[in-house]
Amino acid sequence: MDIKTLYDANINNITIAKNAFDKLYSAFGQHIESWQHEVADRLTNSHWTGTASDHAQARIRFLGTELQSAHSELDFVSKALAKAAEQFALAQSHLVYALDDAKNAKLNVAPDGRITWDKEPTSPNYAGAGAETTAIAISNRIAAALNEADHADQEISARLNHLATNASNGTGLDAATAAKDQAAEYAREQIPAAGTDPNSVKKWWDGLTDTERQKFIHDAPDRIGNLDGVPAATRDQANRLNLTKAQTDLQKQLSDLEKSEPPKVVGTQYGTAQNPDHVIWEAERDAINGKLHGLKTLQDRVDMPVTSKDPRPFLLGLDAAAPNGRAILALNDPDTADNVATFVPGTESKLAGVGGTMDKAKEMYRSALLASPGSKVSTIAYVNYTAPQSAMPSLVQPMPDASDEKYAKDAEKNLYNFQTGLRATHQGTPSHNTIIGHSYGSTVVGYAMRDKGLPVDSVIFAGSPGVGVEKAGDLNVDLANGTKMDPSKVYAVKSSGDSIDTWTTDPLDPDNYNPASDDDHLRFGRNPMNPAFGAQHLPSQNTDHDHYWIEKTPSWTAFGQVIAGKPVA
């Protein structure tokens, strides 16, 4: 496709052809109705019986099926032409607008797409100091419009060739063929369900026209934005729409809630007491305010200008309605990065505190760039599971949430699909992918690797209470094919100042903490720092449980080296 062909294309001719097929479809349908009434029904209602009658009746029924199948195929042609006209018109409009903007900017676009301009400041046609930047942007828009048209051309050609083959060889008269074509048409028009295999989602997405894609993004941004297998740039576009809507919806919920505040105290036979209804109301209000704070933090991040220190953010997931809220934010596009890292936080992680998780992801981004200058890095803050919200026992809750493995098991499928989706949508040479689990997040990662397999190249467990396996070699990369994680690519880190293992020991043997012992078990399995586990130990400064990400510290440096696929110094 070239500029002149697309610019001069008479899209109306496609619409005329589509209208002709509509008339044919309508006329053929009337023909079928007449045939059914005048032939089929008359024969059925006749008094003709016997073997010849049975054969004739069967043949009539078969012929009716063939006519209905042909009728359906005519409808498929009409729909294919309608989509082609819509897609070509959109591509043509994008080209026209780009060429108009080039003309207004005093840029000259050659037939082959090359852009030139007058660089003499004293000339009346001088394009200005920013001409080169403008030219690059317009050149990209022209290329995108031509690609849209090429995609539409390939799509309509393949579709019409298929339907023409059905018509010429008679398969279009077969009910099974018509049903298969109908199923394919229906599948294009339906968004795959959440949890669908990301590779299947990617295949579906690639088969859509640009017009269809934009329609899905604007009609169902919440589904497209959270669908693994959809490219990162598209998910970001959809989730930015979700972000605006979520803030509006939560603000309305808060406003409605504040109008129904119950009394703080109630009268009793002994005087006054705290109103339980007000306690519940306060908790609901605080939860909404927390989510709004998290959404504001996300909004601030996605609105930040892109600099050498602040790469473009991609909002890959957002669900403000989920318990505690969920979000996935990437720094840089993981679909085009050389090195991709996903950070899974632990206990108390939620939408309200997403800023802290994003800060850690940013530090790992900076460290990875330092470890591999010139490479493209993407680090991802993955606040996308219902995390336990209490870590320490209390009189009210002697068994805190973080002692329960259910949160890790419930998170397995989503984490597996997300990691599989990163592989499915990545462009070019496969990236080096790392997954980092901190605290209970390491348990989530370990359980997912054990039970699902995660397609990653390396894994880091930081301040871990156990990862569900006895040794590093029990972790899976591809469970279906029995591919195990290379133990040399399994890393663990725990500072001497991190008290995680003193309060997450095996509840059946709380005095069993012994790093040198093969029986050293924490809440969720053998301590990854135990030599018998077989992980590579990363260096760490003397820090507490939450500060492994301080710039230029040993653990900060080591995280970047692992993410970049470099040896740990």
Coordinates of C-alpha atoms in Angstrom, one line a residue:
M1 CA 0.0 0.0 0.0
D2 CA 1.4 3.4 -1.0
I3 CA 0.3 7.0 -0.2
K4 CA -1.3 7.7 -3.6
T5 CA -3.3 4.4 -3.7
L6 CA -4.8 5.0 -0.2
Y7 CA -5.4 8.7 -0.8
D8 CA -7.2 8.2 -4.1
A9 CA -9.1 5.1 -3.0
N10 CA -12.9 5.4 -3.6
I11 CA -14.2 3.7 -0.5
N12 CA -17.7 4.2 -1.7
N13 CA -17.3 1.5 -4.2
I14 CA -16.9 -1.1 -1.4
T15 CA -20.1 0.2 0.2
I16 CA -21.9 -0.1 -3.2
A17 CA -20.7 -3.7 -3.4
K18 CA -21.8 -4.3 0.1
N19 CA -25.3 -2.9 -0.6
A20 CA -25.6 -5.1 -3.7
F21 CA -24.9 -8.2 -1.6
D22 CA -27.5 -6.9 0.9
K23 CA -30.1 -6.9 -1.8
L24 CA -29.0 -10.3 -3.0
Y25 CA -29.2 -11.6 0.5
S26 CA -32.7 -10.2 1.0
A27 CA -33.9 -11.5 -2.4
F28 CA -32.4 -14.9 -1.7
G29 CA -34.1 -15.0 1.7
Q30 CA -37.5 -14.3 0.0
H31 CA -36.8 -17.0 -2.5
I32 CA -36.2 -19.5 0.3
E33 CA -39.5 -18.5 1.9
S34 CA -41.3 -18.9 -1.4
W35 CA -39.7 -22.2 -2.0
Q36 CA -40.5 -23.4 1.5
H37 CA -44.2 -22.4 1.1
E38 CA -44.7 -23.5 -2.5
V39 CA -42.6 -26.6 -2.6
A40 CA -41.5 -28.0 0.7
D41 CA -44.7 -27.3 2.7
R42 CA -47.0 -28.5 -0.1
L43 CA -45.1 -31.8 -0.4
T44 CA -45.1 -32.3 3.3
N45 CA -48.9 -31.7 3.5
S46 CA -49.6 -34.0 0.5
H47 CA -51.0 -37.5 0.8
W48 CA -48.1 -39.0 -1.1
T49 CA -46.6 -41.9 0.8
G50 CA -44.2 -44.7 0.2
T51 CA -40.5 -45.2 -0.5
A52 CA -40.3 -42.6 -3.3
S53 CA -42.1 -40.1 -1.1
D54 CA -39.6 -40.7 1.7
H55 CA -36.6 -40.2 -0.6
A56 CA -38.2 -37.0 -2.0
Q57 CA -38.9 -35.7 1.5
A58 CA -35.3 -36.3 2.5
R59 CA -34.0 -34.6 -0.6
I60 CA -36.2 -31.6 0.0
R61 CA -35.1 -31.3 3.6
F62 CA -31.4 -31.5 2.4
L63 CA -32.0 -28.9 -0.3
G64 CA -33.5 -26.6 2.4
T65 CA -30.4 -26.9 4.5
E66 CA -28.2 -26.1 1.5
L67 CA -30.3 -23.0 0.7
Q68 CA -30.1 -21.8 4.3
S69 CA -26.3 -22.4 4.3
A70 CA -25.9 -20.4 1.1
H71 CA -28.0 -17.6 2.6
S72 CA -25.7 -17.4 5.6
E73 CA -22.6 -17.3 3.3
L74 CA -24.1 -14.3 1.4
D75 CA -24.5 -12.5 4.8
F76 CA -20.8 -13.2 5.6
V77 CA -19.8 -11.5 2.4
S78 CA -21.8 -8.5 3.2
K79 CA -20.4 -8.2 6.7
A80 CA -16.8 -8.6 5.4
L81 CA -17.3 -5.8 2.9
A82 CA -18.9 -3.6 5.6
K83 CA -15.9 -4.1 7.8
A84 CA -13.5 -3.5 5.0
A85 CA -15.2 -0.2 4.1
E86 CA -15.0 1.0 7.7
Q87 CA -11.4 0.0 8.1
F88 CA -10.3 1.6 4.7
A89 CA -12.2 4.8 5.5
L90 CA -10.5 5.0 8.9
A91 CA -7.0 4.4 7.4
Q92 CA -7.7 7.0 4.6
S93 CA -8.8 9.6 7.1
H94 CA -5.7 9.1 9.2
L95 CA -3.6 9.6 6.1
V96 CA -5.5 12.7 5.0
Y97 CA -5.2 14.3 8.4
A98 CA -1.4 13.5 8.6
L99 CA -0.9 15.0 5.1
D100 CA -2.9 18.1 6.0
D101 CA -0.9 18.6 9.2
A102 CA 2.3 18.2 7.1
K103 CA 1.1 20.9 4.7
N104 CA 0.2 23.3 7.6
A105 CA 3.6 22.7 9.1
K106 CA 5.3 23.6 5.7
L107 CA 6.5 20.1 5.2
N108 CA 6.7 18.4 1.8
V109 CA 5.7 14.7 1.6
A110 CA 7.0 12.9 -1.4
P111 CA 5.0 10.0 -3.0
D112 CA 7.3 7.5 -1.4
G113 CA 6.7 9.1 2.1
R114 CA 10.0 11.0 2.4
I115 CA 9.5 14.4 4.1
T116 CA 11.6 17.5 3.3
W117 CA 11.3 21.1 4.4
D118 CA 12.9 24.5 3.9
K119 CA 15.6 25.0 6.5
E120 CA 16.4 28.6 5.6
P121 CA 15.1 30.9 8.4
T122 CA 14.7 33.9 6.1
S123 CA 12.6 31.9 3.6
P124 CA 8.8 32.4 3.7
N125 CA 8.4 28.6 3.6
Y126 CA 10.8 28.1 6.6
A127 CA 9.4 25.2 8.6
G128 CA 10.7 26.2 12.0
A129 CA 13.3 24.9 14.4
G130 CA 11.1 22.0 15.4
A131 CA 10.5 20.8 11.9
E132 CA 12.5 17.6 12.3
T133 CA 10.6 16.5 15.3
T134 CA 7.3 17.3 13.6
A135 CA 8.4 15.4 10.5
I136 CA 9.2 12.3 12.4
A137 CA 5.8 12.3 14.1
I138 CA 4.0 12.8 10.9
S139 CA 6.1 10.2 9.1
N140 CA 5.1 7.7 11.8
R141 CA 1.4 8.6 11.4
I142 CA 1.6 8.1 7.6
A143 CA 3.3 4.7 8.1
A144 CA 0.6 3.7 10.7
A145 CA -2.2 4.7 8.2
L146 CA -0.6 2.6 5.4
N147 CA -0.2 -0.3 7.8
E148 CA -3.9 0.0 8.8
A149 CA -4.8 -0.2 5.1
D150 CA -2.5 -3.1 4.5
H151 CA -4.0 -5.0 7.4
A152 CA -7.5 -4.3 6.1
D153 CA -6.5 -5.4 2.6
Q154 CA -5.1 -8.7 3.8
E155 CA -8.1 -9.3 6.0
I156 CA -10.7 -8.6 3.3
S157 CA -8.7 -10.6 0.7
A158 CA -8.4 -13.6 2.9
R159 CA -12.1 -13.5 4.0
L160 CA -13.4 -13.1 0.4
N161 CA -11.1 -15.7 -1.0
H162 CA -12.4 -18.2 1.7
L163 CA -16.0 -17.4 0.9
A164 CA -15.4 -17.5 -2.9
T165 CA -13.8 -21.0 -2.5
N166 CA -16.8 -22.1 -0.5
A167 CA -19.0 -20.9 -3.3
S168 CA -17.0 -22.4 -6.2
N169 CA -16.5 -25.9 -4.7
G170 CA -19.9 -26.2 -3.1
T171 CA -18.8 -26.4 0.5
G172 CA -20.7 -23.2 1.2
L173 CA -23.9 -25.3 0.8
D174 CA -22.8 -27.4 3.7
A175 CA -24.4 -26.7 7.1
A176 CA -21.2 -27.6 9.0
T177 CA -19.2 -25.1 6.9
A178 CA -21.7 -22.3 7.4
A179 CA -21.8 -23.1 11.1
K180 CA -18.0 -23.0 11.3
D181 CA -17.9 -19.6 9.4
Q182 CA -20.6 -18.3 11.8
A183 CA -18.5 -19.4 14.8
A184 CA -15.5 -17.7 13.4
E185 CA -17.5 -14.5 12.9
Y186 CA -19.0 -14.7 16.3
A187 CA -15.5 -15.3 17.9
R188 CA -14.2 -12.2 16.3
E189 CA -17.0 -10.2 17.9
Q190 CA -16.6 -11.6 21.4
I191 CA -14.0 -10.6 23.9
P192 CA -12.4 -13.8 25.3
A193 CA -13.3 -14.5 28.9
A194 CA -10.9 -13.6 31.7
G195 CA -8.5 -16.4 32.3
T196 CA -8.4 -17.5 28.6
D197 CA -5.0 -18.8 27.5
P198 CA -3.0 -15.7 26.6
N199 CA -1.7 -17.2 23.4
S200 CA -5.3 -17.7 22.2
V201 CA -6.1 -14.1 23.2
K202 CA -3.1 -12.9 21.2
K203 CA -4.2 -14.8 18.2
W204 CA -7.7 -13.4 18.5
W205 CA -6.4 -9.8 18.9
D206 CA -4.1 -10.1 15.9
G207 CA -7.0 -11.2 13.7
L208 CA -9.0 -8.1 14.5
T209 CA -9.0 -5.0 12.3
D210 CA -7.9 -1.7 13.9
T211 CA -11.5 -0.5 13.8
E212 CA -12.6 -3.5 15.8
R213 CA -9.8 -3.1 18.3
Q214 CA -10.6 0.5 18.9
K215 CA -14.3 -0.4 19.4
F216 CA -13.4 -3.0 22.0
I217 CA -11.1 -0.6 23.8
H218 CA -13.7 2.1 24.1
D219 CA -16.7 -0.2 24.7
A220 CA -15.1 -2.5 27.2
P221 CA -11.9 -1.0 28.6
D222 CA -12.2 -2.8 31.8
R223 CA -12.1 -6.2 30.0
I224 CA -9.4 -5.4 27.4
G225 CA -7.2 -3.6 30.0
N226 CA -7.0 -6.7 32.2
L227 CA -6.8 -9.4 29.5
D228 CA -3.5 -11.2 29.4
G229 CA -2.4 -11.7 25.8
V230 CA -3.4 -8.2 24.7
P231 CA -0.4 -6.1 23.9
A232 CA 0.9 -3.8 26.7
A233 CA 0.3 -0.5 24.8
T234 CA -3.3 -1.5 24.2
R235 CA -3.8 -2.5 27.8
D236 CA -2.4 0.8 28.9
Q237 CA -4.7 2.7 26.6
A238 CA -7.7 0.9 28.0
N239 CA -6.7 1.1 31.6
R240 CA -6.2 4.9 31.4
L241 CA -9.9 5.0 30.5
N242 CA -10.5 2.7 33.4
L243 CA -8.5 4.9 35.8
T244 CA -10.7 7.9 35.0
K245 CA -13.9 6.0 35.4
A246 CA -12.8 4.3 38.6
Q247 CA -12.0 7.6 40.3
T248 CA -15.4 9.0 39.3
D249 CA -17.2 5.9 40.5
L250 CA -15.4 5.8 43.9
Q251 CA -15.9 9.5 44.5
K252 CA -19.6 9.0 43.9
Q253 CA -19.6 6.0 46.3
L254 CA -17.9 8.1 48.9
S255 CA -20.3 11.0 48.5
D256 CA -23.3 8.7 48.8
L257 CA -21.8 7.0 51.9
E258 CA -21.1 10.3 53.6
K259 CA -24.8 11.2 53.3
S260 CA -25.8 8.2 55.4
E261 CA -23.4 8.4 58.3
P262 CA -24.9 6.7 61.3
P263 CA -24.6 8.1 64.9
K264 CA -21.2 7.6 66.5
V265 CA -22.8 6.5 69.8
V266 CA -26.0 4.8 70.8
G267 CA -27.9 4.8 74.1
T268 CA -27.9 1.7 76.3
Q269 CA -29.3 0.8 79.7
Y270 CA -25.9 1.7 81.1
G271 CA -25.5 5.0 79.3
T272 CA -23.9 5.5 75.8
A273 CA -21.7 3.2 73.8
Q274 CA -19.9 3.2 70.5
N275 CA -22.3 2.4 67.6
P276 CA -21.3 -0.8 65.8
D277 CA -22.9 0.5 62.6
H278 CA -20.6 3.6 62.8
V279 CA -17.6 1.3 63.1
I280 CA -18.6 -0.5 59.9
W281 CA -19.4 2.8 58.2
E282 CA -15.9 4.2 59.1
A283 CA -14.2 1.0 57.8
E284 CA -16.1 1.3 54.5
R285 CA -15.3 5.1 54.2
D286 CA -11.6 4.4 55.0
A287 CA -11.4 1.7 52.4
I288 CA -12.8 3.9 49.7
N289 CA -10.5 6.8 50.7
G290 CA -7.6 4.3 50.5
K291 CA -8.5 3.2 47.0
L292 CA -8.9 6.8 45.9
H293 CA -5.5 7.6 47.3
G294 CA -4.1 4.7 45.3
L295 CA -5.8 5.8 42.1
K296 CA -4.5 9.3 42.6
T297 CA -1.0 7.9 43.0
L298 CA -1.4 5.9 39.8
Q299 CA -2.8 9.0 38.0
D300 CA 0.2 11.0 39.1
R301 CA 2.6 8.3 37.8
V302 CA 1.0 7.9 34.4
D303 CA 0.8 11.7 34.0
M304 CA 4.5 12.2 34.8
P305 CA 6.6 13.5 31.9
V306 CA 9.0 11.0 30.4
T307 CA 12.6 11.7 31.1
S308 CA 15.9 9.7 31.2
K309 CA 15.2 8.9 34.8
D310 CA 11.4 8.4 34.5
P311 CA 10.5 6.1 31.6
R312 CA 7.0 5.9 30.1
P313 CA 4.6 4.1 32.4
F314 CA 2.2 1.4 31.1
L315 CA -0.9 0.7 33.2
L316 CA -1.3 -3.1 32.5
G317 CA -4.1 -3.8 35.0
L318 CA -6.6 -2.0 37.2
D319 CA -9.5 -3.3 39.3
A320 CA -10.6 -0.8 41.9
A321 CA -13.7 -2.9 42.8
A322 CA -11.7 -6.0 43.9
P323 CA -11.1 -6.5 47.6
N324 CA -8.4 -3.9 48.6
G325 CA -8.1 -3.0 44.9
R326 CA -5.6 -4.2 42.3
A327 CA -3.2 -2.6 39.8
I328 CA -0.3 -3.5 37.5
L329 CA 2.1 -0.8 36.4
A330 CA 5.1 -1.3 34.2
L331 CA 8.0 1.2 33.6
N332 CA 8.7 1.0 29.9
D333 CA 7.0 -1.3 27.5
P334 CA 7.6 -5.0 28.4
D335 CA 6.7 -6.0 24.9
T336 CA 9.8 -4.4 23.5
A337 CA 12.2 -4.6 26.4
D338 CA 15.4 -6.8 26.6
N339 CA 15.0 -7.4 30.3
V340 CA 11.7 -7.7 32.0
A341 CA 11.1 -8.0 35.8
T342 CA 7.9 -8.5 37.7
F343 CA 7.9 -7.5 41.4
V344 CA 5.2 -9.3 43.6
P345 CA 4.9 -7.6 47.0
G346 CA 3.8 -9.3 50.2
T347 CA 1.6 -8.8 53.2
E348 CA -0.4 -5.6 53.4
S349 CA 0.0 -4.8 49.7
K350 CA -3.1 -3.2 48.2
L351 CA -4.2 -0.4 45.9
A352 CA -4.0 2.2 48.7
G353 CA -0.3 1.5 49.1
V354 CA 0.6 0.9 45.4
G355 CA 3.1 3.8 45.6
G356 CA 5.5 1.9 47.7
T357 CA 5.5 -1.1 45.4
M358 CA 6.0 1.2 42.4
D359 CA 9.0 2.8 44.1
K360 CA 10.7 -0.5 44.6
A361 CA 10.0 -1.4 40.9
K362 CA 11.6 1.9 39.9
E363 CA 14.7 1.2 42.0
M364 CA 15.1 -2.2 40.3
Y365 CA 14.7 -0.5 36.9
R366 CA 17.5 2.0 37.8
S367 CA 19.7 -0.8 39.1
A368 CA 19.2 -3.0 36.0
L369 CA 20.1 -0.1 33.7
L370 CA 23.3 0.4 35.7
A371 CA 24.1 -3.3 35.4
S372 CA 23.5 -3.3 31.6
P373 CA 23.9 0.2 30.1
G374 CA 22.2 0.6 26.7
S375 CA 19.7 -2.3 27.2
K376 CA 16.0 -1.7 27.4
V377 CA 14.5 -2.6 30.8
S378 CA 11.0 -2.9 32.0
T379 CA 10.1 -3.5 35.6
I380 CA 6.6 -4.2 36.7
A381 CA 4.8 -3.5 40.0
Y382 CA 2.4 -6.4 40.4
V383 CA -0.3 -5.5 43.0
N384 CA -2.7 -8.0 41.4
Y385 CA -3.8 -10.5 44.1
T386 CA -5.7 -10.4 47.3
A387 CA -2.8 -10.2 49.8
P388 CA -3.0 -11.0 53.5
Q389 CA -3.4 -7.8 55.5
S390 CA -2.2 -8.9 58.9
A391 CA 1.3 -10.3 59.6
M392 CA 1.6 -10.4 63.4
P393 CA -0.6 -12.3 65.8
S394 CA -2.8 -10.3 68.3
L395 CA -5.4 -10.9 71.0
V396 CA -8.1 -10.3 68.4
Q397 CA -6.4 -12.4 65.6
P398 CA -4.0 -14.9 67.1
M399 CA -3.5 -16.5 63.6
P400 CA -2.8 -13.5 61.3
D401 CA -3.7 -13.6 57.6
A402 CA -0.1 -14.1 56.5
S403 CA 0.0 -17.5 58.2
D404 CA -2.6 -18.8 55.7
E405 CA -1.5 -20.3 52.3
K406 CA -4.9 -19.6 50.7
Y407 CA -3.9 -16.2 49.5
A408 CA -0.9 -17.7 47.6
K409 CA -3.0 -20.5 46.1
D410 CA -5.7 -18.1 45.0
A411 CA -3.1 -15.9 43.3
E412 CA -1.5 -18.7 41.2
K413 CA -3.7 -18.6 38.1
N414 CA -3.5 -14.8 37.6
L415 CA 0.2 -14.7 38.0
Y416 CA 0.7 -17.6 35.6
N417 CA -1.5 -16.0 33.0
F418 CA 0.2 -12.7 33.4
Q419 CA 3.7 -14.2 32.9
T420 CA 2.5 -16.3 30.0
G421 CA 0.9 -13.1 28.5
L422 CA 4.3 -11.3 28.7
R423 CA 5.8 -14.0 26.6
A424 CA 2.9 -14.1 24.1
T425 CA 2.9 -10.4 23.4
H426 CA 6.7 -9.8 23.4
Q427 CA 8.1 -8.6 20.1
G428 CA 11.3 -9.8 18.5
T429 CA 14.0 -11.8 20.4
P430 CA 12.6 -13.2 23.7
S431 CA 13.4 -11.1 26.6
H432 CA 15.2 -12.1 29.8
N433 CA 12.4 -12.4 32.3
T434 CA 12.8 -12.3 36.1
I435 CA 10.2 -12.5 38.8
I436 CA 10.9 -11.2 42.3
G437 CA 8.8 -12.1 45.3
H438 CA 9.1 -10.2 48.6
S439 CA 7.9 -11.6 51.9
Y440 CA 4.5 -13.3 51.3
G441 CA 4.9 -12.3 47.7
S442 CA 7.7 -14.9 47.5
T443 CA 5.3 -17.5 48.7
V444 CA 2.9 -16.5 45.9
V445 CA 5.7 -16.8 43.4
G446 CA 6.9 -20.2 44.8
Y447 CA 3.4 -21.7 44.9
A448 CA 2.7 -20.5 41.3
M449 CA 6.0 -22.0 40.1
R450 CA 5.3 -25.3 41.9
D451 CA 1.7 -25.7 40.8
K452 CA 1.5 -23.9 37.5
G453 CA 5.0 -23.2 36.3
L454 CA 6.1 -19.7 35.3
P455 CA 7.9 -19.0 32.0
V456 CA 10.8 -17.0 33.6
D457 CA 14.5 -17.1 33.3
S458 CA 15.4 -16.3 36.9
V459 CA 13.6 -15.8 40.3
I460 CA 14.5 -13.9 43.4
F461 CA 13.0 -14.6 46.9
A462 CA 13.6 -11.7 49.2
G463 CA 12.8 -11.9 53.0
S464 CA 10.9 -15.1 52.4
P465 CA 8.7 -17.1 54.8
G466 CA 9.0 -20.2 52.5
V467 CA 8.0 -20.8 48.9
G468 CA 6.2 -24.2 49.1
V469 CA 9.0 -26.4 48.0
E470 CA 12.0 -28.1 49.7
K471 CA 14.6 -27.2 47.2
A472 CA 15.2 -24.8 44.2
G473 CA 15.1 -27.7 41.7
D474 CA 11.4 -28.3 42.6
L475 CA 10.3 -25.1 41.0
N476 CA 8.8 -25.3 37.5
V477 CA 9.2 -23.2 34.4
D478 CA 6.9 -25.2 32.2
L479 CA 4.8 -27.6 34.2
A480 CA 3.1 -29.1 31.1
N481 CA 6.4 -30.2 29.6
G482 CA 8.1 -30.9 32.9
T483 CA 10.7 -28.1 32.5
K484 CA 12.4 -27.3 35.8
M485 CA 14.0 -24.1 37.0
D486 CA 17.8 -24.1 36.8
P487 CA 18.8 -23.9 40.5
S488 CA 21.6 -21.6 39.5
K489 CA 19.0 -19.0 38.4
V490 CA 17.1 -19.2 41.7
Y491 CA 18.3 -16.4 44.1
A492 CA 17.5 -15.7 47.7
V493 CA 18.3 -12.8 50.0
K494 CA 17.7 -12.1 53.7
S495 CA 19.5 -9.5 55.8
S496 CA 20.7 -10.4 59.3
G497 CA 18.4 -7.6 60.4
D498 CA 15.3 -9.1 58.8
S499 CA 13.3 -11.0 61.4
I500 CA 11.0 -12.8 58.9
D501 CA 12.3 -16.3 59.9
T502 CA 11.9 -15.7 63.7
W503 CA 8.1 -15.4 63.4
T504 CA 7.3 -17.6 60.4
T505 CA 8.8 -20.8 61.7
D506 CA 6.9 -24.1 61.2
P507 CA 3.9 -23.7 63.6
L508 CA 4.2 -27.4 64.5
D509 CA 7.9 -26.9 65.5
P510 CA 8.4 -23.2 66.5
D511 CA 11.8 -23.9 67.9
N512 CA 13.1 -25.4 64.7
Y513 CA 14.9 -22.3 63.3
N514 CA 18.4 -23.5 62.4
P515 CA 19.9 -22.1 59.2
A516 CA 22.5 -24.8 59.1
S517 CA 20.0 -27.6 59.5
D518 CA 18.4 -29.5 56.6
D519 CA 15.2 -29.4 58.6
D520 CA 15.1 -25.6 58.8
H521 CA 11.4 -25.0 57.9
L522 CA 9.5 -21.7 57.9
R523 CA 5.7 -21.3 57.6
F524 CA 5.6 -22.4 54.0
G525 CA 8.5 -24.7 53.5
R526 CA 12.2 -24.9 53.9
N527 CA 14.0 -21.6 54.3
P528 CA 15.3 -20.5 50.9
M529 CA 18.4 -19.2 52.6
N530 CA 19.1 -22.7 53.9
P531 CA 22.1 -24.3 52.0
A532 CA 20.0 -27.5 51.5
F533 CA 17.4 -25.4 49.5
G534 CA 20.0 -24.8 46.8
A535 CA 19.4 -21.1 45.9
Q536 CA 22.2 -18.7 45.1
H537 CA 22.5 -16.2 47.9
L538 CA 22.5 -12.5 47.1
P539 CA 24.5 -10.0 49.2
S540 CA 22.7 -7.7 51.5
Q541 CA 23.3 -4.8 53.7
N542 CA 22.2 -5.0 57.3
T543 CA 18.6 -3.8 56.9
D544 CA 15.1 -4.6 58.1
H545 CA 12.4 -6.6 56.3
D546 CA 11.3 -3.7 54.0
H547 CA 14.4 -1.9 52.9
Y548 CA 16.4 -4.0 50.4
W549 CA 15.8 -1.4 47.7
I550 CA 18.0 1.5 49.0
E551 CA 20.1 2.9 46.2
K552 CA 23.6 1.6 45.7
T553 CA 23.3 -0.9 48.6
P554 CA 24.5 -4.5 48.0
S555 CA 21.0 -6.0 47.5
W556 CA 19.9 -3.1 45.3
T557 CA 22.9 -3.7 43.0
A558 CA 22.4 -7.5 43.0
F559 CA 18.7 -7.2 42.0
G560 CA 19.8 -5.2 38.9
Q561 CA 22.5 -7.7 38.0
V562 CA 20.0 -10.6 38.1
I563 CA 17.4 -8.7 36.1
A564 CA 19.9 -7.8 33.5
G565 CA 21.1 -11.4 33.3
K566 CA 24.6 -10.5 34.5
P567 CA 26.8 -12.3 37.0
V568 CA 26.2 -11.1 40.6
A569 CA 29.4 -9.4 41.8

